[in-house]
Coordinates of N, CA and C and ligand atoms in Angstrom, one line a residue:
X250 N 7.8 -12.7 -12.9 CA 8.5 -12.2 -13.9 C 8.6 -12.4 -15.5
X251 N 8.8 -11.6 -16.1 CA 9.1 -12.5 -17.6 C 7.3 -13.0 -18.6
X252 N 7.8 -13.1 -19.6 CA 7.1 -13.3 -20.8 C 6.3 -14.7 -20.1
X253 N 6.7 -15.4 -19.7 CA 6.2 -16.8 -19.8 C 5.8 -16.7 -18.8
X254 N 6.0 -16.0 -17.7 CA 4.7 -16.0 -16.4 C 3.5 -14.8 -16.8
X255 N 3.5 -14.8 -17.9 CA 1.9 -13.2 -18.1 C 1.6 -14.4 -19.3
X256 N 2.3 -15.0 -20.2 CA 1.6 -16.1 -20.6 C 1.0 -17.1 -19.9
X257 N 1.6 -17.7 -19.3 CA 1.0 -18.6 -18.1 C -0.4 -17.7 -17.4
X258 N -0.2 -17.1 -17.1 CA -1.1 -16.1 -16.0 C -2.3 -15.6 -17.0
X259 N -2.1 -14.8 -18.4 CA -3.3 -15.0 -19.5 C -4.1 -16.2 -19.8
X260 N -3.2 -17.7 -19.5 CA -3.6 -18.8 -19.9 C -4.9 -18.9 -18.9
X261 N -4.1 -18.6 -17.7 CA -5.1 -18.7 -16.7 C -6.5 -17.9 -16.4
X262 N -6.3 -16.8 -17.2 CA -7.5 -15.8 -16.5 C -8.4 -16.2 -17.9
X263 N -7.5 -16.5 -18.9 CA -8.8 -16.8 -19.7 C -10.1 -17.4 -20.3
X264 N -10.1 -18.8 -19.1 CA -11.2 -19.3 -18.8 C -12.5 -18.7 -17.8
X265 N -11.8 -17.3 -17.3 CA -12.5 -17.5 -16.2 C -13.3 -16.7 -16.5
X266 N -14.6 -15.9 -15.6 CA -15.2 -15.1 -15.6 C -15.1 -14.2 -14.6
X267 N -14.2 -13.2 -14.8 CA -13.7 -12.1 -13.3 C -14.6 -11.2 -13.5
X268 N -15.5 -10.8 -12.4 CA -16.4 -9.8 -12.2 C -15.6 -8.3 -11.1
X269 N -14.6 -8.9 -10.6 CA -14.1 -7.5 -10.2 C -13.0 -8.3 -9.4
X270 N -11.8 -7.1 -10.3 CA -10.6 -7.4 -9.8 C -10.2 -7.1 -8.3
X271 N -9.3 -7.2 -7.4 CA -8.6 -6.0 -6.3 C -7.2 -7.1 -6.6
X272 N -6.3 -5.3 -7.1 CA -5.3 -5.5 -6.9 C -4.5 -5.4 -5.1
X273 N -4.7 -6.1 -4.8 CA -3.9 -5.8 -3.2 C -3.0 -5.9 -3.3
X274 N -2.1 -6.9 -3.6 CA -0.5 -7.4 -3.0 C -0.1 -6.4 -3.3
X275 N 1.1 -6.1 -2.2 CA 1.8 -5.3 -2.4 C 3.3 -5.4 -1.2
X276 N 3.8 -4.6 -1.3 CA 5.4 -4.4 -0.7 C 6.1 -3.7 -0.3
X277 N 6.7 -3.7 1.1 CA 6.7 -2.2 1.2 C 8.6 -2.0 1.9
X278 N 8.7 -3.1 1.7 CA 10.4 -3.3 2.0 C 11.6 -3.2 0.5
X279 N 12.5 -2.6 0.8 CA 13.2 -2.8 2.1 C 12.0 -1.1 2.5
X280 N 12.0 -0.9 3.8 CA 11.6 -0.1 4.6 C 12.2 0.8 5.4
X281 N 12.0 1.6 5.2 CA 12.8 3.3 6.6 C 14.4 2.9 6.2
X282 N 14.8 3.6 5.4 CA 16.2 3.2 4.3 C 16.4 4.5 3.0
X283 N 17.4 4.7 3.6 CA 17.8 5.8 2.7 C 18.0 5.2 1.0
X284 N 17.9 5.9 0.0 CA 18.1 4.5 -1.1 C 19.5 4.0 -1.1
X285 N 20.6 4.8 -0.9 CA 22.1 4.5 -1.2 C 21.8 2.8 -0.2
X286 N 21.3 3.0 1.1 CA 21.5 2.0 1.7 C 20.6 0.5 1.6
X287 N 19.8 0.9 0.3 CA 18.6 -0.4 0.3 C 19.5 -1.3 -0.4
X288 N 18.6 -2.0 0.0 CA 18.8 -3.4 -1.0 C 18.5 -3.7 -2.6
X289 N 19.2 -3.8 -3.0 CA 19.2 -3.5 -5.1 C 17.9 -5.1 -4.9
X290 N 18.4 -6.4 -5.1 CA 17.0 -7.0 -5.4 C 15.4 -7.0 -4.1
X291 N 15.7 -6.4 -3.6 CA 14.3 -6.4 -2.4 C 13.6 -4.8 -2.9
X292 N 14.3 -4.2 -3.7 CA 13.6 -2.8 -4.2 C 13.2 -2.9 -5.3
X293 N 14.1 -4.2 -6.7 CA 13.4 -4.9 -7.3 C 11.8 -5.4 -7.6
X294 N 12.3 -6.3 -6.1 CA 11.2 -7.0 -5.9 C 9.8 -6.3 -5.7
X295 N 9.7 -5.3 -5.0 CA 9.1 -4.5 -4.9 C 8.1 -3.7 -5.7
X296 N 9.0 -3.4 -6.8 CA 8.3 -2.9 -8.0 C 8.2 -4.1 -9.0
X297 N 8.5 -4.9 -8.9 CA 7.5 -6.3 -9.8 C 6.7 -6.5 -9.3
X298 N 6.8 -6.4 -7.9 CA 5.0 -6.8 -7.7 C 4.2 -5.3 -7.4
X299 N 4.3 -4.1 -6.4 CA 3.9 -2.9 -7.1 C 3.5 -2.6 -8.1
X300 N 4.3 -2.6 -9.3 CA 3.8 -1.9 -9.8 C 3.6 -3.1 -11.0
X301 N 4.6 -3.7 -11.9 CA 4.2 -4.9 -12.9 C 2.9 -6.0 -12.7
X302 N 3.7 -6.8 -11.9 CA 2.1 -7.3 -11.3 C 0.7 -7.1 -11.7
X303 N 0.5 -5.6 -11.0 CA -0.4 -5.2 -11.3 C -1.0 -5.0 -12.2
X304 N 0.1 -4.2 -13.5 CA -0.4 -3.7 -14.3 C -0.4 -5.1 -15.8
X305 N 0.4 -6.1 -15.2 CA 0.0 -7.6 -15.9 C -1.2 -7.9 -15.5
X306 N -2.1 -8.4 -14.4 CA -2.6 -8.6 -14.0 C -4.0 -8.1 -14.5
X307 N -3.9 -6.8 -14.7 CA -4.9 -5.8 -14.9 C -5.4 -5.9 -16.9
X308 N -4.2 -6.0 -17.0 CA -3.7 -5.9 -18.4 C -4.5 -7.5 -19.3
X309 N -4.6 -8.5 -18.3 CA -5.4 -9.9 -18.2 C -6.6 -10.0 -18.1
X310 N -6.8 -8.9 -17.5 CA -8.9 -9.6 -16.7 C -9.6 -8.4 -18.0
X311 N -8.8 -7.4 -18.5 CA -9.5 -6.7 -19.5 C -10.2 -7.2 -20.6
X312 N -9.3 -7.7 -21.6 CA -9.9 -8.2 -22.4 C -11.9 -9.0 -22.1
X313 N -11.8 -10.3 -21.2 CA -12.8 -10.3 -20.7 C -14.0 -9.6 -20.5
X314 N -13.4 -9.0 -19.6 CA -14.5 -7.5 -18.8 C -14.9 -6.8 -20.0
X315 N -14.1 -6.6 -21.1 CA -14.6 -5.4 -22.4 C -15.3 -6.5 -23.1
X316 N -15.2 -8.2 -23.3 CA -16.4 -8.5 -24.2 C -17.8 -8.5 -23.6
X317 N -17.5 -9.1 -21.9 CA -18.7 -8.9 -20.7 C -19.7 -7.4 -21.1
X318 N -18.6 -6.4 -21.5 CA -19.5 -5.3 -21.3 C -19.0 -4.8 -19.4
X319 N -18.8 -5.7 -19.0 CA -19.0 -5.0 -17.1 C -17.9 -5.7 -16.4
X320 N -17.4 -4.6 -15.4 CA -16.1 -5.2 -14.4 C -16.0 -3.9 -13.8
X321 N -15.4 -4.5 -12.5 CA -14.6 -3.2 -11.5 C -13.3 -4.0 -11.1
X322 N -12.2 -2.7 -11.1 CA -10.9 -3.5 -11.3 C -10.9 -2.7 -10.4
X323 N -10.1 -2.7 -8.9 CA -9.6 -1.8 -7.9 C -8.2 -2.3 -7.6
X324 N -7.6 -0.8 -7.8 CA -6.5 -1.1 -7.5 C -6.1 -0.7 -6.2
X325 N -4.9 -1.1 -4.6 CA -5.2 -0.7 -3.8 C -3.7 0.4 -4.0
X326 N -3.6 1.6 -3.9 CA -2.7 2.4 -3.5 C -2.1 2.6 -2.0
X327 N -2.3 3.9 -1.8 CA -1.2 4.4 -0.3 C -1.7 5.8 -0.6
X328 N -2.1 6.0 1.0 CA -2.5 7.8 1.6 C -1.8 8.6 1.4
X329 N -0.2 7.8 1.1 CA 0.7 9.3 1.2 C 0.8 9.2 -0.5
X330 N 0.0 9.5 -1.5 CA -0.1 9.8 -2.8 C -0.9 11.0 -2.2
X331 N -2.0 10.4 -1.5 CA -2.8 12.0 -1.2 C -2.9 12.5 -0.3
X332 N -2.6 12.2 0.8 CA -2.3 13.4 2.3 C -1.3 14.1 2.0
X333 N 0.0 13.6 1.8 CA 1.5 14.1 2.4 C 2.1 14.2 0.9
X334 N 3.2 15.1 1.4 CA 4.0 15.4 0.0 C 5.2 14.9 -0.5
X335 N 6.0 14.6 0.6 CA 6.5 13.2 0.4 C 6.6 12.2 1.0
X336 N 7.6 10.8 1.2 CA 7.5 9.4 2.5 C 8.6 9.0 2.4
X337 N 9.3 10.2 2.7 CA 11.2 9.9 3.0 C 11.3 8.7 3.6
X338 N 12.2 8.1 3.2 CA 12.8 6.6 3.6 C 11.8 5.6 2.8
X339 N 10.6 5.7 2.9 CA 10.3 4.5 1.7 C 9.9 5.0 0.4
X340 N 10.7 6.1 -0.2 CA 11.2 6.5 -1.2 C 10.1 5.6 -2.4
X341 N 10.4 4.6 -2.7 CA 10.7 3.8 -3.5 C 8.9 3.4 -3.5
X342 N 8.8 3.1 -2.4 CA 7.2 2.3 -1.9 C 6.4 3.6 -2.5
X343 N 6.7 4.9 -2.0 CA 5.9 5.5 -2.3 C 5.4 6.5 -3.5
X344 N 7.3 6.0 -4.0 CA 6.4 6.2 -5.6 C 6.1 5.3 -6.8
X345 N 6.1 4.1 -5.9 CA 5.5 3.0 -6.9 C 3.8 3.3 -6.5
X346 N 2.9 4.0 -5.3 CA 1.7 3.8 -5.4 C 1.4 5.5 -5.6
X347 N 2.4 6.4 -6.0 CA 2.0 7.4 -7.4 C 1.4 6.8 -8.6
X348 N 2.6 5.4 -9.0 CA 2.3 4.8 -10.6 C 0.7 4.0 -10.5
X349 N 0.3 3.7 -9.0 CA -1.2 3.0 -9.1 C -2.3 4.3 -9.4
X350 N -1.8 5.1 -8.5 CA -2.9 6.4 -8.8 C -2.9 7.0 -9.7
X351 N -1.7 6.7 -11.0 CA -1.7 7.7 -12.3 C -2.4 6.6 -13.1
X352 N -2.1 4.9 -13.0 CA -2.2 4.1 -14.1 C -4.1 4.1 -13.6
X353 N -4.9 3.9 -12.7 CA -5.5 4.0 -12.0 C -6.8 5.0 -12.8
X354 N -6.6 6.1 -12.8 CA -7.0 7.3 -12.7 C -7.1 7.1 -14.5
X355 N -6.2 7.0 -15.2 CA -5.9 6.8 -16.8 C -6.7 5.3 -16.9
X356 N -6.7 4.2 -17.0 CA -7.8 3.5 -16.7 C -9.3 3.9 -16.6
X357 N -9.5 4.4 -15.9 CA -11.2 4.8 -15.4 C -11.1 5.1 -16.8
X358 N -11.0 6.7 -17.1 CA -11.4 7.8 -18.4 C -11.2 6.2 -19.5
X359 N -10.1 5.9 -19.6 CA -10.5 5.1 -20.8 C -11.2 4.1 -20.6
X360 N -11.7 3.6 -20.1 CA -12.9 2.5 -19.7 C -14.1 2.4 -19.0
X361 N -14.3 3.9 -18.4 CA -15.6 4.1 -18.1 C -16.9 4.0 -19.1
X362 N -16.8 4.2 -20.5 CA -17.8 4.3 -21.1 C -18.0 2.6 -21.7
X363 N -17.3 1.6 -21.3 CA -17.2 0.5 -21.8 C -17.3 -0.3 -20.8
X364 N -18.2 0.1 -19.7 CA -18.6 -0.8 -18.5 C -17.9 -1.5 -17.5
X365 N -16.5 -0.6 -17.4 CA -15.5 -1.0 -16.1 C -15.4 0.2 -15.8
X366 N -16.0 -0.3 -14.3 CA -14.9 0.5 -13.4 C -13.3 0.6 -13.1
X367 N -12.8 1.1 -12.8 CA -11.7 1.1 -12.4 C -10.9 2.5 -11.0
X368 N -10.8 2.0 -10.3 CA -10.9 2.6 -9.3 C -9.5 2.1 -8.6
X369 N -8.8 3.6 -7.6 CA -7.7 3.7 -6.8 C -8.1 3.6 -5.5
X370 N -8.2 2.9 -4.6 CA -7.9 3.2 -3.1 C -7.0 3.9 -2.6
X371 N -6.8 4.4 -1.6 CA -6.0 5.0 -0.4 C -5.8 4.8 0.4
X372 N -5.5 4.1 1.0 CA -6.1 3.4 2.4 C -4.4 4.8 2.9
X373 N -4.6 4.9 4.6 CA -3.7 5.2 5.4 C -3.1 4.1 6.2
X374 N -2.6 4.3 7.9 CA -2.2 2.9 8.5 C -3.6 2.3 8.7
X375 N -3.2 0.9 8.3 CA -4.4 -0.3 8.6 C -3.5 -1.4 9.4
X376 N -4.2 -1.9 10.1 CA -3.6 -2.7 11.1 C -3.0 -4.6 10.2
X377 N -2.3 -4.5 9.8 CA -2.0 -5.9 8.8 C 0.0 -6.3 8.9
X378 N 0.3 -7.4 8.4 CA 1.3 -7.7 8.6 C 2.9 -6.4 8.4
X379 N 2.0 -6.1 7.4 CA 2.9 -4.4 7.3 C 3.4 -3.4 7.8
X380 N 2.2 -3.5 9.2 CA 2.5 -2.0 10.0 C 2.8 -3.2 11.2
X381 N 3.1 -4.4 11.5 CA 2.8 -5.1 12.7 C 4.1 -4.3 13.9
X382 N 3.6 -3.8 15.2 CA 4.8 -3.3 15.7 C 5.2 -1.7 15.2
X383 N 4.4 -1.2 14.4 CA 4.2 0.4 14.6 C 3.0 0.9 15.8
X384 N 2.9 0.4 15.8 CA 1.8 0.9 17.2 C 1.9 -0.1 18.3
X385 N 1.3 0.7 19.6 CA 0.6 -0.3 21.1 C -0.3 -1.6 20.6
X386 N -0.7 -2.3 20.7 CA -1.3 -3.5 21.0 C -2.6 -2.8 20.9
X387 N -3.7 -3.5 19.9 CA -4.6 -2.5 20.0 C -5.9 -2.3 20.8
X388 N -5.7 -3.5 22.3 CA -6.3 -3.5 23.0 C -5.9 -1.8 24.1
X389 N -4.2 -2.1 23.9 CA -4.1 -0.7 24.7 C -4.1 0.2 24.0
X390 N -4.6 0.6 22.7 CA -4.7 1.6 22.2 C -6.0 2.8 22.2
X391 N -5.7 4.0 22.1 CA -7.0 5.1 22.4 C -8.2 4.6 21.1
X392 N -9.2 5.2 21.4 CA -10.2 5.5 20.4 C -9.9 6.1 19.1
X393 N -9.6 7.1 19.3 CA -8.3 7.9 17.9 C -8.0 7.1 17.3
X394 N -6.9 6.6 18.3 CA -5.8 5.7 17.7 C -6.3 4.3 16.8
X395 N -7.6 3.8 17.5 CA -7.7 2.5 16.6 C -8.6 3.2 15.4
X396 N -9.3 5.1 15.5 CA -10.2 5.1 14.3 C -9.0 5.3 13.3
X397 N -7.9 6.0 13.5 CA -7.0 6.5 12.2 C -6.1 5.0 11.9
X398 N -6.6 3.8 12.2 CA -5.3 2.8 12.0 C -6.8 1.4 12.6
X399 N -7.8 1.3 11.6 CA -8.4 -0.2 11.5 C -8.0 -1.3 11.4
X400 N -8.7 -2.1 12.1 CA -8.1 -3.7 11.4 C -8.2 -3.5 9.7
X401 N -7.9 -5.1 9.6 CA -7.8 -5.0 7.6 C -9.4 -5.3 7.8
X402 N -10.3 -6.2 8.4 CA -11.7 -6.6 8.0 C -12.5 -5.0 8.4
X403 N -12.2 -4.4 9.1 CA -13.2 -3.0 9.6 C -12.4 -1.9 7.5
X404 N -11.4 -2.3 7.5 CA -11.3 -1.2 6.4 C -11.9 -2.4 5.3
X405 N -11.7 -3.7 4.9 CA -12.2 -4.1 4.1 C -13.6 -3.7 3.7
X406 N -14.6 -3.7 5.0 CA -15.9 -3.2 5.1 C -16.4 -2.3 4.2
X407 N -15.8 -1.7 4.6 CA -15.6 0.5 4.2 C -15.3 -0.3 2.9
X408 N -14.2 -0.8 1.9 CA -13.8 -0.6 1.0 C -15.1 -1.1 0.0
X409 N -15.7 -2.5 0.3 CA -16.2 -2.8 -0.6 C -17.6 -1.9 -1.1
X410 N -18.0 -1.6 0.0 CA -18.8 -0.1 -0.1 C -18.4 0.8 -1.1
X411 N -17.5 1.3 -1.5 CA -17.1 2.6 -2.1 C -17.0 1.8 -3.8
X412 N -16.7 0.7 -3.4 CA -16.2 -0.1 -5.3 C -17.5 0.6 -6.2
X413 N -17.0 1.1 -7.0 CA -17.8 1.6 -8.3 C -18.6 3.6 -7.7
X414 N -17.7 3.8 -6.8 CA -17.7 5.6 -6.6 C -16.9 6.5 -7.0
X415 N -16.1 6.2 -7.7 CA -15.4 7.2 -8.3 C -13.9 6.8 -8.1
X416 N -13.6 7.4 -9.3 CA -11.7 6.7 -9.8 C -11.2 6.4 -8.2
X417 N -11.2 7.4 -7.1 CA -10.0 7.2 -6.2 C -11.2 7.9 -5.3
X418 N -10.4 7.1 -3.8 CA -11.3 7.4 -2.8 C -10.5 6.6 -1.5
X419 N -10.9 7.0 -0.4 CA -10.3 6.7 0.8 C -11.4 6.3 2.2
X420 N -11.3 4.8 1.7 CA -13.0 4.7 2.2 C -13.7 4.3 3.5
X421 N -12.1 4.5 4.4 CA -12.0 4.8 6.3 C -12.9 5.9 6.3
X422 N -13.4 6.0 7.3 CA -13.8 7.5 7.8 C -12.6 8.6 8.5
X423 N -11.5 7.2 9.9 CA -10.5 7.8 9.9 C -9.6 8.3 9.6
X424 N -9.4 7.7 8.6 CA -8.2 8.5 7.6 C -8.5 9.3 6.5
X425 N -9.5 9.7 6.3 CA -10.6 11.0 6.1 C -9.9 12.2 7.3
X426 N -10.5 11.7 7.6 CA -10.4 12.8 9.0 C -8.8 13.1 8.6
X427 N -7.7 12.3 8.5 CA -6.1 12.6 9.0 C -6.1 13.5 8.1
X428 N -6.7 13.2 6.4 CA -6.5 13.5 5.3 C -7.4 15.4 5.5
X429 N -8.3 15.8 5.8 CA -8.8 16.5 6.9 C -7.5 17.3 7.2
X430 N -6.5 17.2 8.3 CA -5.6 17.2 9.1 C -4.8 17.7 8.0
X431 N -4.2 17.3 7.2 CA -3.0 17.1 7.0 C -3.2 18.4 5.7
X432 N -4.1 18.6 4.9 CA -4.5 19.4 3.9 C -4.1 20.8 4.6
X433 N -4.9 21.1 6.0 CA -4.6 22.6 6.4 C -2.5 22.5 6.9
X434 N -2.0 21.6 6.9 CA -0.7 21.3 7.8 C 0.1 22.2 6.4
X435 N 0.8 23.2 6.6 CA 2.0 23.7 5.5 C 2.9 22.2 5.2
X436 N 2.7 22.2 3.7 CA 3.9 20.7 3.2 C 5.5 20.7 3.8
X437 N 6.3 21.9 3.9 CA 7.5 21.9 4.4 C 7.2 20.7 6.2
X438 N 6.1 21.3 6.6 CA 5.9 20.6 8.3 C 5.6 19.0 8.0
X439 N 5.1 18.7 7.1 CA 4.6 18.1 6.8 C 5.6 16.9 6.4
X440 N 6.7 17.2 5.7 CA 7.7 16.6 4.9 C 8.8 16.8 6.4
X441 N 8.9 17.8 6.9 CA 9.7 17.4 8.6 C 9.0 16.2 9.2
X442 N 7.9 16.2 9.9 CA 7.3 15.5 10.7 C 7.4 14.1 10.2
X443 N 7.1 13.5 8.9 CA 7.8 12.2 7.8 C 8.9 11.9 8.0
X444 N 9.9 12.9 8.4 CA 11.5 12.8 8.5 C 11.5 12.0 9.3
X445 N 11.3 12.5 10.5 CA 10.9 12.5 11.7 C 10.6 11.2 12.1
X446 N 9.6 10.9 11.9 CA 8.9 9.7 11.9 C 9.7 8.5 11.6
X447 N 10.1 8.3 9.9 CA 10.5 7.4 9.8 C 11.6 7.2 9.4
X448 N 12.7 8.0 10.0 CA 13.9 8.1 10.9 C 14.1 7.0 12.4
X449 N 13.0 7.3 12.8 CA 12.8 6.3 14.4 C 12.4 5.1 13.9
X450 N 11.6 4.9 13.1 CA 11.0 3.6 11.9 C 12.9 3.3 12.0
X451 N 13.5 3.4 11.3 CA 15.0 3.1 10.8 C 15.9 2.7 12.1
X452 N 15.8 3.8 12.6 CA 16.3 3.0 14.1 C 16.3 2.0 14.7
X453 N 14.5 1.6 15.1 CA 13.6 0.5 15.3 C 14.6 -0.5 14.7
X454 N 14.1 -0.5 12.9 CA 14.3 -1.6 12.0 C 15.9 -2.1 12.2
X455 N 16.7 -0.9 12.3 CA 18.2 -1.7 12.2 C 18.5 -2.3 13.7
X456 N 17.7 -1.9 14.6 CA 18.0 -2.7 15.7 C 17.5 -4.2 16.4
X457 N 16.1 -3.9 15.2 CA 16.1 -5.4 15.1 C 16.6 -6.5 13.8
X458 N 17.4 -5.5 12.7 CA 18.3 -6.6 11.7 C 19.7 -6.9 12.8
X459 N 20.3 -6.3 13.9 CA 21.1 -6.5 14.6 C 20.6 -7.7 15.3
X460 N 19.4 -7.5 15.6 CA 18.9 -8.9 17.3 C 18.8 -9.7 16.4
X461 N 18.4 -9.8 15.0 CA 17.8 -10.7 14.5 C 18.9 -11.3 13.9
X462 N 20.5 -10.9 13.9 CA 21.6 -11.4 13.1 C 21.9 -12.7 14.5
X463 N 21.9 -11.8 15.9 CA 22.3 -12.6 16.9 C 21.4 -14.0 17.2
X464 N 19.9 -13.3 16.9 CA 18.9 -14.7 17.6 C 18.0 -14.8 16.6
X465 N 18.1 -15.9 15.6 CA 17.7 -16.1 14.2 C 16.3 -16.2 14.6
X466 N 15.8 -16.9 15.8 CA 14.5 -17.1 15.9 C 13.4 -16.7 16.0
X467 N 13.7 -14.8 16.4 CA 13.2 -13.6 16.2 C 11.4 -13.7 15.1
X468 N 11.1 -13.9 15.4 CA 10.0 -13.8 14.7 C 9.5 -11.9 14.0
X469 N 9.4 -12.3 12.7 CA 8.8 -10.5 12.4 C 8.6 -10.9 11.3
X470 N 7.7 -11.5 10.7 CA 6.7 -11.1 9.5 C 6.4 -10.1 8.8
X471 N 6.8 -9.0 9.3 CA 6.0 -7.5 8.2 C 7.3 -6.6 7.8
X472 N 6.7 -5.4 8.0 CA 8.2 -4.2 7.7 C 8.7 -3.7 8.4
X473 N 7.7 -3.5 9.7 CA 8.5 -3.0 10.6 C 8.3 -3.4 11.8
X474 N 9.4 -3.0 12.8 CA 9.9 -4.0 13.5 C 8.7 -4.5 14.5
X475 N 8.8 -5.5 15.2 CA 7.8 -6.4 15.6 C 8.0 -5.3 16.9
X476 N 7.1 -6.0 18.2 CA 7.0 -5.7 19.2 C 7.5 -6.4 20.4
X477 N 7.5 -7.5 19.5 CA 8.1 -8.9 20.9 C 9.4 -8.8 20.6
X478 N 9.9 -8.0 19.9 CA 11.3 -7.5 20.2 C 11.9 -6.7 21.0
Ligands
NAP791 N1 -1.4 -1.7 6.0 C1 -1.5 0.1 5.7 O1 -0.7 0.5 6.7 C2 -1.2 -0.3 4.6 C3 -1.5 1.1 4.7 C4 -1.6 2.0 2.7 C5 -1.4 1.0 1.3 N2 -1.4 -0.4 1.7 C6 -1.3 -1.0 0.8 O2 -2.4 -2.2 0.8 C7 -2.2 -3.7 0.5 C8 -2.2 -4.7 1.2 O3 -0.7 -4.6 2.0 P1 -1.2 -5.5 3.6 O4 -0.6 -3.8 4.5 O5 -2.4 -6.4 3.5 O6 0.2 -5.7 3.7 P2 0.8 -7.4 4.1 O7 0.0 -7.8 5.4 O8 2.0 -7.6 3.6 O9 0.3 -8.3 3.1 C9 0.9 -7.7 1.8 C10 0.0 -9.1 0.6 O10 0.5 -8.4 -0.3 C11 0.4 -10.4 -0.7 N3 2.4 -10.5 -1.4 C12 3.1 -10.2 -1.5 N4 4.5 -9.8 -2.2 C13 3.6 -11.1 -2.9 C14 3.5 -11.5 -4.3 N5 4.9 -11.6 -4.7 N6 2.7 -12.4 -5.1 C15 1.2 -12.8 -4.6 N7 1.3 -11.9 -3.6 C16 1.6 -11.4 -2.8 C17 0.9 -11.1 0.4 O11 0.7 -12.5 0.5 P3 1.4 -13.4 1.0 O12 0.9 -13.7 2.2 O13 1.2 -15.0 0.5 O14 2.5 -13.6 1.6 C18 -0.1 -10.5 1.3 O15 -1.3 -10.9 0.7 C19 -0.8 -2.9 0.0 O16 -0.7 -2.8 -1.6 C20 -0.2 -2.2 0.5 O17 1.1 -1.5 -0.3 C21 -1.4 -1.0 3.2

């Protein structure tokens, strides 16, 4: 954070020939909380990574790309901005991803004539640390559940094929199917379903925190309550 970090970043990028930038780093913590319960430090950190860092890194690589007249910038947003009207209890996360989509779209228009492709990819659930424990282990999951929640490798393979193909995309087939289904469900129903789902996550998350306080060795790197617990 701050001017010094930006100066160091620009200095580091100045000598590099950056062809493709993927702004993937992101945080979803604090997760499954009402806004008034959220830890301020955690959501400031989230905004720093999801909004600030993405914007700064993008601004830092653009001069080199403009000079060379080519480049691609891929910003990882979230399917929540496209498929559902709200994402209660993850309100700051969801809002930060709307920023990513809006920024990407405007940059796409600004730079497309100068040889730079700016794209926002909007995945739904992908099996990563962020979603650790949100579902049953992969082996025990059905074909459908594996289709809608790809591994990070499966997602990445689909994602690479989409680079350069439009300002906004949802690379994974399973995610696109979910998007179609959400399209025909009324907004009020999606609001209600998301609230219920995330209230369930909130209970699990609170249970985890209580357990962590009593057993500090419990492992959980991700945002969602870990299965082992
Ligand atoms: N998983 C999903 O279902 C899902 C759905 C929609 C969108 N997304 C988006 O996909 C992107 C990747 O998330 P993920 O699911 O792979 O989550 P993840 O497993 O928690 O990984 C997050 C990544 O962000 C990096 N990161 C976090 N804070 C950082 C910081 N301050 N500086 C540098 N790097 C930092 C982490 O680096 P370290 O490992 O070094 O900490 C890690 O590589 C995020 O933008 C997320 O919002 C994920």
